[in-house]
C-alpha atoms as a PDB file:
ATOM      1  CA  UNK A   1       0.047   0.021  -0.020  1.00  0.00           C
ATOM      2  CA  UNK A   2       1.353   3.427  -0.870  1.00  0.00           C
ATOM      3  CA  UNK A   3       1.983   6.244   1.600  1.00  0.00           C
ATOM      4  CA  UNK A   4      -0.579   8.350  -0.235  1.00  0.00           C
ATOM      5  CA  UNK A   5      -3.359   5.715   0.021  1.00  0.00           C
ATOM      6  CA  UNK A   6      -2.682   5.307   3.671  1.00  0.00           C
ATOM      7  CA  UNK A   7      -2.940   9.161   4.129  1.00  0.00           C
ATOM      8  CA  UNK A   8      -6.199   9.165   2.268  1.00  0.00           C
ATOM      9  CA  UNK A   9      -7.683   6.454   4.646  1.00  0.00           C
ATOM     10  CA  UNK A  10      -6.510   8.521   7.602  1.00  0.00           C
ATOM     11  CA  UNK A  11      -8.076  11.783   6.230  1.00  0.00           C
ATOM     12  CA  UNK A  12     -11.366   9.958   5.649  1.00  0.00           C
ATOM     13  CA  UNK A  13     -11.348   8.527   9.321  1.00  0.00           C
ATOM     14  CA  UNK A  14     -10.535  11.911  10.786  1.00  0.00           C
ATOM     15  CA  UNK A  15     -13.307  13.583   8.850  1.00  0.00           C
ATOM     16  CA  UNK A  16     -15.847  11.054   9.936  1.00  0.00           C
ATOM     17  CA  UNK A  17     -14.785  11.070  13.531  1.00  0.00           C
ATOM     18  CA  UNK A  18     -15.167  14.840  13.608  1.00  0.00           C
ATOM     19  CA  UNK A  19     -18.549  14.640  11.844  1.00  0.00           C
ATOM     20  CA  UNK A  20     -19.898  12.372  14.661  1.00  0.00           C
ATOM     21  CA  UNK A  21     -18.429  14.299  17.340  1.00  0.00           C
ATOM     22  CA  UNK A  22     -21.391  16.680  17.860  1.00  0.00           C
ATOM     23  CA  UNK A  23     -23.768  13.727  18.235  1.00  0.00           C
ATOM     24  CA  UNK A  24     -21.371  12.111  20.764  1.00  0.00           C
ATOM     25  CA  UNK A  25     -21.315  15.326  22.907  1.00  0.00           C
ATOM     26  CA  UNK A  26     -25.120  15.782  22.571  1.00  0.00           C
ATOM     27  CA  UNK A  27     -25.601  12.222  23.911  1.00  0.00           C
ATOM     28  CA  UNK A  28     -22.927  12.639  26.568  1.00  0.00           C
ATOM     29  CA  UNK A  29     -24.679  15.842  27.941  1.00  0.00           C
ATOM     30  CA  UNK A  30     -28.217  14.729  27.043  1.00  0.00           C
ATOM     31  CA  UNK A  31     -28.626  17.738  24.737  1.00  0.00           C
ATOM     32  CA  UNK A  32     -29.793  18.304  21.149  1.00  0.00           C
ATOM     33  CA  UNK A  33     -31.204  15.303  19.397  1.00  0.00           C
ATOM     34  CA  UNK A  34     -30.711  13.101  22.530  1.00  0.00           C
ATOM     35  CA  UNK A  35     -32.315  15.500  25.161  1.00  0.00           C
ATOM     36  CA  UNK A  36     -35.794  13.982  25.139  1.00  0.00           C
ATOM     37  CA  UNK A  37     -34.983  10.360  24.508  1.00  0.00           C
ATOM     38  CA  UNK A  38     -37.040   8.117  26.720  1.00  0.00           C
ATOM     39  CA  UNK A  39     -35.061   4.903  26.070  1.00  0.00           C
ATOM     40  CA  UNK A  40     -31.622   6.460  26.320  1.00  0.00           C
ATOM     41  CA  UNK A  41     -29.134   4.000  27.858  1.00  0.00           C
ATOM     42  CA  UNK A  42     -32.002   1.643  28.754  1.00  0.00           C
ATOM     43  CA  UNK A  43     -31.134  -1.578  27.121  1.00  0.00           C
ATOM     44  CA  UNK A  44     -28.645  -4.140  28.126  1.00  0.00           C
ATOM     45  CA  UNK A  45     -26.007  -5.522  25.670  1.00  0.00           C
ATOM     46  CA  UNK A  46     -23.958  -8.143  27.409  1.00  0.00           C
ATOM     47  CA  UNK A  47     -26.469  -9.649  29.935  1.00  0.00           C
ATOM     48  CA  UNK A  48     -25.641  -7.499  32.989  1.00  0.00           C
ATOM     49  CA  UNK A  49     -25.962  -3.876  33.996  1.00  0.00           C
ATOM     50  CA  UNK A  50     -22.233  -3.291  33.943  1.00  0.00           C
ATOM     51  CA  UNK A  51     -22.124  -2.941  30.173  1.00  0.00           C
ATOM     52  CA  UNK A  52     -25.005  -1.022  28.547  1.00  0.00           C
ATOM     53  CA  UNK A  53     -25.731   0.165  25.196  1.00  0.00           C
ATOM     54  CA  UNK A  54     -27.097   3.455  24.125  1.00  0.00           C
ATOM     55  CA  UNK A  55     -28.836   4.621  20.952  1.00  0.00           C
ATOM     56  CA  UNK A  56     -25.810   7.003  20.538  1.00  0.00           C
ATOM     57  CA  UNK A  57     -23.768   3.806  19.963  1.00  0.00           C
ATOM     58  CA  UNK A  58     -25.958   2.723  17.271  1.00  0.00           C
ATOM     59  CA  UNK A  59     -26.444   6.058  15.640  1.00  0.00           C
ATOM     60  CA  UNK A  60     -22.713   6.767  15.429  1.00  0.00           C
ATOM     61  CA  UNK A  61     -21.779   3.300  14.163  1.00  0.00           C
ATOM     62  CA  UNK A  62     -24.375   3.401  11.549  1.00  0.00           C
ATOM     63  CA  UNK A  63     -23.198   6.933  10.489  1.00  0.00           C
ATOM     64  CA  UNK A  64     -19.492   5.895  10.313  1.00  0.00           C
ATOM     65  CA  UNK A  65     -20.167   2.769   8.265  1.00  0.00           C
ATOM     66  CA  UNK A  66     -22.528   4.494   5.919  1.00  0.00           C
ATOM     67  CA  UNK A  67     -19.951   7.171   5.240  1.00  0.00           C
ATOM     68  CA  UNK A  68     -17.137   4.655   4.681  1.00  0.00           C
ATOM     69  CA  UNK A  69     -19.251   2.387   2.464  1.00  0.00           C
ATOM     70  CA  UNK A  70     -19.977   5.381   0.170  1.00  0.00           C
ATOM     71  CA  UNK A  71     -16.193   5.824  -0.409  1.00  0.00           C
ATOM     72  CA  UNK A  72     -15.018   2.200  -0.092  1.00  0.00           C
ATOM     73  CA  UNK A  73     -17.941   0.017  -0.941  1.00  0.00           C
ATOM     74  CA  UNK A  74     -15.615  -3.132  -1.432  1.00  0.00           C
ATOM     75  CA  UNK A  75     -14.104  -2.927   2.206  1.00  0.00           C
ATOM     76  CA  UNK A  76     -15.166  -5.111   5.105  1.00  0.00           C
ATOM     77  CA  UNK A  77     -16.538  -3.812   8.373  1.00  0.00           C
ATOM     78  CA  UNK A  78     -16.373  -4.906  12.052  1.00  0.00           C
ATOM     79  CA  UNK A  79     -18.201  -2.786  14.613  1.00  0.00           C
ATOM     80  CA  UNK A  80     -18.974  -3.281  18.295  1.00  0.00           C
ATOM     81  CA  UNK A  81     -22.691  -2.529  18.074  1.00  0.00           C
ATOM     82  CA  UNK A  82     -23.361  -4.560  14.926  1.00  0.00           C
ATOM     83  CA  UNK A  83     -21.412  -7.595  16.214  1.00  0.00           C
ATOM     84  CA  UNK A  84     -22.588  -7.376  19.925  1.00  0.00           C
ATOM     85  CA  UNK A  85     -26.191  -6.515  19.339  1.00  0.00           C
ATOM     86  CA  UNK A  86     -26.944  -9.195  16.682  1.00  0.00           C
ATOM     87  CA  UNK A  87     -24.506 -11.798  18.011  1.00  0.00           C
ATOM     88  CA  UNK A  88     -22.904 -11.941  14.518  1.00  0.00           C
ATOM     89  CA  UNK A  89     -19.922 -14.005  13.743  1.00  0.00           C
ATOM     90  CA  UNK A  90     -17.629 -12.535  11.123  1.00  0.00           C
ATOM     91  CA  UNK A  91     -14.805 -13.897   9.052  1.00  0.00           C
ATOM     92  CA  UNK A  92     -11.370 -12.200   9.495  1.00  0.00           C
ATOM     93  CA  UNK A  93      -9.679 -11.792   6.160  1.00  0.00           C
ATOM     94  CA  UNK A  94      -6.799 -10.001   4.625  1.00  0.00           C
ATOM     95  CA  UNK A  95      -8.999  -7.577   2.983  1.00  0.00           C
ATOM     96  CA  UNK A  96      -9.161  -3.879   4.086  1.00  0.00           C
ATOM     97  CA  UNK A  97     -11.373  -4.048   7.215  1.00  0.00           C
ATOM     98  CA  UNK A  98     -12.643  -1.095   9.191  1.00  0.00           C
ATOM     99  CA  UNK A  99     -12.881  -1.721  12.843  1.00  0.00           C
ATOM    100  CA  UNK A 100     -15.102   0.726  14.765  1.00  0.00           C
ATOM    101  CA  UNK A 101     -16.094   1.321  18.395  1.00  0.00           C
ATOM    102  CA  UNK A 102     -18.599   4.106  18.263  1.00  0.00           C
ATOM    103  CA  UNK A 103     -18.524   4.827  22.030  1.00  0.00           C
ATOM    104  CA  UNK A 104     -15.580   3.099  23.810  1.00  0.00           C
ATOM    105  CA  UNK A 105     -16.278   3.474  27.601  1.00  0.00           C
ATOM    106  CA  UNK A 106     -20.083   3.227  27.309  1.00  0.00           C
ATOM    107  CA  UNK A 107     -20.433   3.151  31.082  1.00  0.00           C
ATOM    108  CA  UNK A 108     -18.224   6.156  31.507  1.00  0.00           C
ATOM    109  CA  UNK A 109     -20.399   7.969  28.779  1.00  0.00           C
ATOM    110  CA  UNK A 110     -23.607   7.096  30.732  1.00  0.00           C
ATOM    111  CA  UNK A 111     -22.191   8.365  33.909  1.00  0.00           C
ATOM    112  CA  UNK A 112     -20.616  11.603  32.411  1.00  0.00           C
ATOM    113  CA  UNK A 113     -17.087  10.416  33.104  1.00  0.00           C
ATOM    114  CA  UNK A 114     -15.098  12.123  30.263  1.00  0.00           C
ATOM    115  CA  UNK A 115     -12.825   9.201  29.352  1.00  0.00           C
ATOM    116  CA  UNK A 116     -14.884   7.885  26.424  1.00  0.00           C
ATOM    117  CA  UNK A 117     -14.715   8.420  22.769  1.00  0.00           C
ATOM    118  CA  UNK A 118     -14.920   7.180  19.210  1.00  0.00           C
ATOM    119  CA  UNK A 119     -12.414   4.601  17.733  1.00  0.00           C
ATOM    120  CA  UNK A 120     -11.889   3.967  14.028  1.00  0.00           C
ATOM    121  CA  UNK A 121      -9.107   1.748  12.722  1.00  0.00           C
ATOM    122  CA  UNK A 122      -8.282   0.097   9.378  1.00  0.00           C
ATOM    123  CA  UNK A 123      -6.715  -3.358   9.237  1.00  0.00           C
ATOM    124  CA  UNK A 124      -4.997  -4.907   6.149  1.00  0.00           C
ATOM    125  CA  UNK A 125      -3.815  -8.420   6.195  1.00  0.00           C
ATOM    126  CA  UNK A 126      -5.447  -8.689   9.628  1.00  0.00           C
ATOM    127  CA  UNK A 127      -3.060  -6.084  11.028  1.00  0.00           C
ATOM    128  CA  UNK A 128      -4.082  -2.489  12.077  1.00  0.00           C
ATOM    129  CA  UNK A 129      -2.350   0.132   9.814  1.00  0.00           C
ATOM    130  CA  UNK A 130      -4.324   3.312  10.617  1.00  0.00           C
ATOM    131  CA  UNK A 131      -6.037   4.435  13.770  1.00  0.00           C
ATOM    132  CA  UNK A 132      -8.164   7.492  14.941  1.00  0.00           C
ATOM    133  CA  UNK A 133      -9.343   7.951  18.438  1.00  0.00           C
ATOM    134  CA  UNK A 134     -11.419  11.098  19.189  1.00  0.00           C
ATOM    135  CA  UNK A 135     -12.369  11.975  22.697  1.00  0.00           C
ATOM    136  CA  UNK A 136     -14.899  14.771  22.012  1.00  0.00           C
ATOM    137  CA  UNK A 137     -15.549  15.659  25.634  1.00  0.00           C
ATOM    138  CA  UNK A 138     -11.926  16.333  26.229  1.00  0.00           C
ATOM    139  CA  UNK A 139     -11.337  17.709  22.732  1.00  0.00           C
ATOM    140  CA  UNK A 140      -8.556  15.292  22.156  1.00  0.00           C
ATOM    141  CA  UNK A 141      -7.960  13.838  18.647  1.00  0.00           C
ATOM    142  CA  UNK A 142      -5.433  11.068  18.249  1.00  0.00           C
ATOM    143  CA  UNK A 143      -4.295  10.076  14.775  1.00  0.00           C
ATOM    144  CA  UNK A 144      -1.690   7.639  13.374  1.00  0.00           C
ATOM    145  CA  UNK A 145      -0.832   5.689  10.202  1.00  0.00           C
ATOM    146  CA  UNK A 146       1.891   3.139   9.809  1.00  0.00           C
ATOM    147  CA  UNK A 147       5.247   4.725   9.141  1.00  0.00           C
ATOM    148  CA  UNK A 148       3.808   8.298   9.567  1.00  0.00           C
ATOM    149  CA  UNK A 149       4.020   8.978  13.164  1.00  0.00           C
ATOM    150  CA  UNK A 150       1.233   9.586  15.770  1.00  0.00           C
ATOM    151  CA  UNK A 151      -0.301  12.926  16.849  1.00  0.00           C
ATOM    152  CA  UNK A 152      -2.663  14.507  19.405  1.00  0.00           C
ATOM    153  CA  UNK A 153      -4.437  17.472  18.041  1.00  0.00           C
ATOM    154  CA  UNK A 154      -1.505  17.793  15.487  1.00  0.00           C
ATOM    155  CA  UNK A 155       1.167  17.571  18.229  1.00  0.00           C
ATOM    156  CA  UNK A 156       3.643  14.647  17.786  1.00  0.00           C
ATOM    157  CA  UNK A 157       3.415  11.902  20.411  1.00  0.00           C
ATOM    158  CA  UNK A 158       4.564  11.299  23.109  1.00  0.00           C
ATOM    159  CA  UNK A 159       3.570  14.705  24.515  1.00  0.00           C
ATOM    160  CA  UNK A 160       5.862  14.038  27.473  1.00  0.00           C
ATOM    161  CA  UNK A 161       9.414  13.830  26.362  1.00  0.00           C
ATOM    162  CA  UNK A 162      12.956  13.786  27.733  1.00  0.00           C
ATOM    163  CA  UNK A 163      14.045  14.886  30.293  1.00  0.00           C
ATOM    164  CA  UNK A 164      10.503  14.786  31.844  1.00  0.00           C
ATOM    165  CA  UNK A 165      10.009  11.414  30.348  1.00  0.00           C
ATOM    166  CA  UNK A 166      12.366   9.182  32.251  1.00  0.00           C
ATOM    167  CA  UNK A 167      13.630   5.601  31.951  1.00  0.00           C
ATOM    168  CA  UNK A 168      11.858   3.322  34.588  1.00  0.00           C
ATOM    169  CA  UNK A 169      14.225   0.768  36.041  1.00  0.00           C
ATOM    170  CA  UNK A 170      11.410  -1.597  37.127  1.00  0.00           C
ATOM    171  CA  UNK A 171       7.624  -1.787  37.633  1.00  0.00           C
ATOM    172  CA  UNK A 172       8.140  -0.070  40.922  1.00  0.00           C
ATOM    173  CA  UNK A 173       8.674   3.195  38.872  1.00  0.00           C
ATOM    174  CA  UNK A 174       5.540   2.743  36.841  1.00  0.00           C
ATOM    175  CA  UNK A 175       1.890   3.764  36.634  1.00  0.00           C
ATOM    176  CA  UNK A 176      -0.273   0.817  35.212  1.00  0.00           C
ATOM    177  CA  UNK A 177      -3.614   1.146  33.668  1.00  0.00           C
ATOM    178  CA  UNK A 178      -5.999  -1.833  33.510  1.00  0.00           C
ATOM    179  CA  UNK A 179      -9.776  -2.634  33.376  1.00  0.00           C
ATOM    180  CA  UNK A 180     -11.928  -5.033  35.517  1.00  0.00           C
ATOM    181  CA  UNK A 181     -14.117  -5.876  32.567  1.00  0.00           C
ATOM    182  CA  UNK A 182     -17.825  -6.429  32.382  1.00  0.00           C
ATOM    183  CA  UNK A 183     -17.997 -10.147  33.432  1.00  0.00           C
ATOM    184  CA  UNK A 184     -18.479 -10.223  37.206  1.00  0.00           C
ATOM    185  CA  UNK A 185     -18.445 -13.944  37.798  1.00  0.00           C
ATOM    186  CA  UNK A 186     -16.244 -15.353  40.591  1.00  0.00           C
ATOM    187  CA  UNK A 187     -14.423 -17.467  37.998  1.00  0.00           C
ATOM    188  CA  UNK A 188     -13.272 -14.277  36.193  1.00  0.00           C
ATOM    189  CA  UNK A 189     -13.086 -11.594  38.996  1.00  0.00           C
ATOM    190  CA  UNK A 190     -11.011 -13.754  41.519  1.00  0.00           C
ATOM    191  CA  UNK A 191      -7.975 -14.318  39.203  1.00  0.00           C
ATOM    192  CA  UNK A 192      -8.299 -10.782  37.784  1.00  0.00           C
ATOM    193  CA  UNK A 193      -8.270  -9.302  41.262  1.00  0.00           C
ATOM    194  CA  UNK A 194      -5.520 -11.548  42.273  1.00  0.00           C
ATOM    195  CA  UNK A 195      -3.281 -10.161  39.410  1.00  0.00           C
ATOM    196  CA  UNK A 196      -4.104  -6.651  40.585  1.00  0.00           C
ATOM    197  CA  UNK A 197      -3.039  -7.647  44.089  1.00  0.00           C
ATOM    198  CA  UNK A 198       0.345  -9.054  42.841  1.00  0.00           C
ATOM    199  CA  UNK A 199       0.956  -5.955  40.820  1.00  0.00           C
ATOM    200  CA  UNK A 200       0.431  -3.783  43.922  1.00  0.00           C
ATOM    201  CA  UNK A 201       2.138  -6.065  46.487  1.00  0.00           C
ATOM    202  CA  UNK A 202       5.545  -5.117  47.952  1.00  0.00           C
ATOM    203  CA  UNK A 203       8.485  -6.902  46.110  1.00  0.00           C
ATOM    204  CA  UNK A 204       9.353  -8.553  49.399  1.00  0.00           C
ATOM    205  CA  UNK A 205       5.971 -10.389  49.172  1.00  0.00           C
ATOM    206  CA  UNK A 206       6.505 -11.365  45.557  1.00  0.00           C
ATOM    207  CA  UNK A 207       4.652  -8.469  43.987  1.00  0.00           C
ATOM    208  CA  UNK A 208       5.607  -5.908  41.500  1.00  0.00           C
ATOM    209  CA  UNK A 209       5.083  -2.881  43.900  1.00  0.00           C
ATOM    210  CA  UNK A 210       3.841  -0.619  41.038  1.00  0.00           C
ATOM    211  CA  UNK A 211       3.695   3.004  41.949  1.00  0.00           C
ATOM    212  CA  UNK A 212       0.007   2.973  41.260  1.00  0.00           C
ATOM    213  CA  UNK A 213      -2.764   1.078  39.418  1.00  0.00           C
ATOM    214  CA  UNK A 214      -5.401   3.014  37.655  1.00  0.00           C
ATOM    215  CA  UNK A 215      -8.855   1.838  36.187  1.00  0.00           C
ATOM    216  CA  UNK A 216     -10.439   4.494  33.945  1.00  0.00           C
ATOM    217  CA  UNK A 217     -13.192   2.399  32.426  1.00  0.00           C
ATOM    218  CA  UNK A 218     -12.224   2.459  28.797  1.00  0.00           C
ATOM    219  CA  UNK A 219      -9.452   0.768  26.647  1.00  0.00           C
ATOM    220  CA  UNK A 220      -9.063   3.480  24.040  1.00  0.00           C
ATOM    221  CA  UNK A 221      -8.384   6.387  26.541  1.00  0.00           C
ATOM    222  CA  UNK A 222      -5.951   4.038  28.325  1.00  0.00           C
ATOM    223  CA  UNK A 223      -3.900   3.397  25.210  1.00  0.00           C
ATOM    224  CA  UNK A 224      -3.899   7.175  24.350  1.00  0.00           C
ATOM    225  CA  UNK A 225      -2.593   7.928  27.819  1.00  0.00           C
ATOM    226  CA  UNK A 226       0.283   5.465  27.342  1.00  0.00           C
ATOM    227  CA  UNK A 227       0.922   6.890  23.900  1.00  0.00           C
ATOM    228  CA  UNK A 228       1.055  10.307  25.285  1.00  0.00           C
ATOM    229  CA  UNK A 229       3.526   9.285  27.949  1.00  0.00           C
ATOM    230  CA  UNK A 230       1.374  10.048  31.045  1.00  0.00           C
ATOM    231  CA  UNK A 231       1.006   6.356  31.972  1.00  0.00           C
ATOM    232  CA  UNK A 232       3.744   3.781  31.662  1.00  0.00           C
ATOM    233  CA  UNK A 233       1.932   0.454  31.000  1.00  0.00           C
ATOM    234  CA  UNK A 234      -1.506  -0.853  30.002  1.00  0.00           C
ATOM    235  CA  UNK A 235      -2.469  -4.542  30.682  1.00  0.00           C
ATOM    236  CA  UNK A 236      -5.926  -5.852  29.848  1.00  0.00           C
ATOM    237  CA  UNK A 237      -7.597  -9.206  29.306  1.00  0.00           C
ATOM    238  CA  UNK A 238     -10.945  -9.511  27.391  1.00  0.00           C
ATOM    239  CA  UNK A 239     -11.148  -6.329  25.287  1.00  0.00           C
ATOM    240  CA  UNK A 240     -12.200  -6.864  21.712  1.00  0.00           C
ATOM    241  CA  UNK A 241     -10.396  -5.795  18.571  1.00  0.00           C
ATOM    242  CA  UNK A 242     -12.632  -2.662  18.256  1.00  0.00           C
ATOM    243  CA  UNK A 243     -11.463  -1.592  21.760  1.00  0.00           C
ATOM    244  CA  UNK A 244      -7.781  -1.350  20.849  1.00  0.00           C
ATOM    245  CA  UNK A 245      -7.023  -1.704  17.125  1.00  0.00           C
ATOM    246  CA  UNK A 246      -6.791   2.114  16.642  1.00  0.00           C
ATOM    247  CA  UNK A 247      -4.888   2.564  19.896  1.00  0.00           C
ATOM    248  CA  UNK A 248      -2.317  -0.032  18.921  1.00  0.00           C
ATOM    249  CA  UNK A 249      -1.356   1.985  15.785  1.00  0.00           C
ATOM    250  CA  UNK A 250      -1.294   5.252  17.756  1.00  0.00           C
ATOM    251  CA  UNK A 251       0.902   3.750  20.515  1.00  0.00           C
ATOM    252  CA  UNK A 252       3.385   2.004  18.339  1.00  0.00           C
ATOM    253  CA  UNK A 253       3.785   5.000  16.069  1.00  0.00           C
ATOM    254  CA  UNK A 254       4.492   6.969  19.205  1.00  0.00           C
ATOM    255  CA  UNK A 255       7.359   4.681  19.961  1.00  0.00           C
ATOM    256  CA  UNK A 256       5.471   2.406  22.295  1.00  0.00           C
ATOM    257  CA  UNK A 257       5.502  -1.484  22.234  1.00  0.00           C
ATOM    258  CA  UNK A 258       2.731  -3.868  22.339  1.00  0.00           C
ATOM    259  CA  UNK A 259       2.721  -7.602  23.312  1.00  0.00           C
ATOM    260  CA  UNK A 260       0.434 -10.451  23.863  1.00  0.00           C
ATOM    261  CA  UNK A 261      -1.181  -9.890  27.386  1.00  0.00           C
ATOM    262  CA  UNK A 262      -1.595 -13.560  28.447  1.00  0.00           C
ATOM    263  CA  UNK A 263       0.123 -13.714  31.835  1.00  0.00           C
ATOM    264  CA  UNK A 264       2.470 -16.466  32.927  1.00  0.00           C
ATOM    265  CA  UNK A 265       1.443 -16.718  36.631  1.00  0.00           C
ATOM    266  CA  UNK A 266       0.692 -20.366  37.503  1.00  0.00           C
ATOM    267  CA  UNK A 267       1.777 -21.716  34.276  1.00  0.00           C
ATOM    268  CA  UNK A 268       4.790 -24.164  33.914  1.00  0.00           C
ATOM    269  CA  UNK A 269       6.735 -22.229  31.277  1.00  0.00           C
ATOM    270  CA  UNK A 270      10.511 -22.957  30.954  1.00  0.00           C
ATOM    271  CA  UNK A 271      12.612 -19.829  31.522  1.00  0.00           C
ATOM    272  CA  UNK A 272      14.038 -19.919  27.995  1.00  0.00           C
ATOM    273  CA  UNK A 273      10.496 -19.491  26.751  1.00  0.00           C
ATOM    274  CA  UNK A 274       9.677 -16.636  29.051  1.00  0.00           C
ATOM    275  CA  UNK A 275       9.789 -14.007  26.338  1.00  0.00           C
ATOM    276  CA  UNK A 276       6.931 -11.492  25.641  1.00  0.00           C
ATOM    277  CA  UNK A 277       5.142 -12.619  22.470  1.00  0.00           C
ATOM    278  CA  UNK A 278       3.894 -10.360  19.628  1.00  0.00           C
ATOM    279  CA  UNK A 279       0.365  -8.920  19.873  1.00  0.00           C
ATOM    280  CA  UNK A 280      -2.504 -10.495  17.901  1.00  0.00           C
ATOM    281  CA  UNK A 281      -5.294  -8.013  17.938  1.00  0.00           C
ATOM    282  CA  UNK A 282      -7.945 -10.727  17.516  1.00  0.00           C
ATOM    283  CA  UNK A 283      -6.867 -12.633  20.653  1.00  0.00           C
ATOM    284  CA  UNK A 284      -8.234 -10.152  23.243  1.00  0.00           C
ATOM    285  CA  UNK A 285      -5.184  -9.770  25.343  1.00  0.00           C
ATOM    286  CA  UNK A 286      -2.929  -6.777  25.337  1.00  0.00           C
ATOM    287  CA  UNK A 287       0.176  -5.503  27.158  1.00  0.00           C
ATOM    288  CA  UNK A 288       1.266  -2.029  26.108  1.00  0.00           C
ATOM    289  CA  UNK A 289       4.382  -0.118  27.158  1.00  0.00           C
ATOM    290  CA  UNK A 290       5.097   3.549  26.516  1.00  0.00           C
ATOM    291  CA  UNK A 291       7.935   5.002  24.554  1.00  0.00           C
ATOM    292  CA  UNK A 292      11.085   4.901  26.625  1.00  0.00           C
ATOM    293  CA  UNK A 293      14.070   7.013  25.540  1.00  0.00           C
ATOM    294  CA  UNK A 294      17.445   5.422  25.027  1.00  0.00           C
ATOM    295  CA  UNK A 295      20.044   5.762  27.826  1.00  0.00           C
ATOM    296  CA  UNK A 296      22.991   7.933  26.946  1.00  0.00           C
ATOM    297  CA  UNK A 297      25.374   6.109  24.726  1.00  0.00           C
ATOM    298  CA  UNK A 298      23.165   2.952  24.557  1.00  0.00           C
ATOM    299  CA  UNK A 299      21.253   2.921  21.227  1.00  0.00           C
ATOM    300  CA  UNK A 300      18.148   0.647  21.396  1.00  0.00           C
ATOM    301  CA  UNK A 301      18.236   0.353  25.211  1.00  0.00           C
ATOM    302  CA  UNK A 302      14.786   1.928  25.334  1.00  0.00           C
ATOM    303  CA  UNK A 303      13.446  -1.024  23.388  1.00  0.00           C
ATOM    304  CA  UNK A 304      15.196  -3.410  25.709  1.00  0.00           C
ATOM    305  CA  UNK A 305      13.634  -1.726  28.814  1.00  0.00           C
ATOM    306  CA  UNK A 306      10.166  -2.015  27.126  1.00  0.00           C
ATOM    307  CA  UNK A 307      10.664  -5.806  26.929  1.00  0.00           C
ATOM    308  CA  UNK A 308      12.174  -5.990  30.478  1.00  0.00           C
ATOM    309  CA  UNK A 309       8.969  -4.263  31.853  1.00  0.00           C
ATOM    310  CA  UNK A 310       6.773  -6.463  29.739  1.00  0.00           C
ATOM    311  CA  UNK A 311       8.407  -9.543  31.190  1.00  0.00           C
ATOM    312  CA  UNK A 312       8.001  -8.292  34.755  1.00  0.00           C
ATOM    313  CA  UNK A 313       4.291  -7.724  34.148  1.00  0.00           C
ATOM    314  CA  UNK A 314       3.712 -11.149  32.580  1.00  0.00           C
ATOM    315  CA  UNK A 315       5.638 -12.886  35.390  1.00  0.00           C
ATOM    316  CA  UNK A 316       3.104 -11.808  38.073  1.00  0.00           C
ATOM    317  CA  UNK A 317      -0.274 -11.576  36.201  1.00  0.00           C
ATOM    318  CA  UNK A 318      -2.440 -14.380  35.319  1.00  0.00           C
ATOM    319  CA  UNK A 319      -4.411 -15.342  32.215  1.00  0.00           C
ATOM    320  CA  UNK A 320      -8.078 -15.807  31.377  1.00  0.00           C
ATOM    321  CA  UNK A 321      -9.651 -17.793  28.479  1.00  0.00           C
ATOM    322  CA  UNK A 322     -11.556 -15.699  25.948  1.00  0.00           C
ATOM    323  CA  UNK A 323     -12.797 -16.818  22.466  1.00  0.00           C
ATOM    324  CA  UNK A 324     -10.863 -14.953  19.653  1.00  0.00           C
ATOM    325  CA  UNK A 325     -12.644 -12.201  17.835  1.00  0.00           C
ATOM    326  CA  UNK A 326     -14.027 -13.433  14.476  1.00  0.00           C
ATOM    327  CA  UNK A 327     -13.617 -16.581  12.573  1.00  0.00           C
ATOM    328  CA  UNK A 328     -10.173 -17.322  11.208  1.00  0.00           C
END
């Protein structure tokens, strides 16, 4: 694919994200077209009250797909509301595929918590190559295309740079973002909370002793904060491709690194095989590390530290089984 073609896709995604921004903010503040809606945020999507769906989701996704189909009718589409609402299976192909989350952080949206936004990504050969995340309430637009850098409102990412952006020596120097997910069964919550505990525990007790652990309620804003340099690590189990496809492009173009998020805790894995594996966006497990500057006189040392931190995380967090997104 040519650089010009990729720029065209990015321009299209940015224009559409901005187009749906007013509807997003109307829904967030219950104004405009969504002020008098009687069924706003009234239906359940995933079988419990922790993950609700709004008519704003449906309206925005329908608008985005309609606009893209007018321009690229031969392309494929994967959207949170279409897939989740209809229970549709979809086949993951190498064809250009638009991956959309119309309102990432729906519960944040419903509760007027501003870490919520629109995510639009394009995958080719099953890998994301372009991503746009628009957080309308915060007025933050994140854009990236493979090989072309990442930006927030036109400013190159990461926003935080040396010397303010330091090189952490271990997890004890890091702020980690994660999510508790929408599934609240004991089988899921107990191992997830145990991983959180080990991340926080003092090193003398076998933990990572991270500086702090934050749960914001939405994967897209989590990844933008890591890309921006205001958070060091994001680890999540269970999000879908539409939750982080755009964020992966933005983060990696900002110098960050992404890995498979399946933890090693409790697994019998030989030391020689305890190496962070590449991310597969369809497998629903992600570990992301921010850009880390090289140490003076040590070219490539930043990448080494990223892998070191990833290994530290994977050593003390567990794993959960999730069916991959789509049919392969």
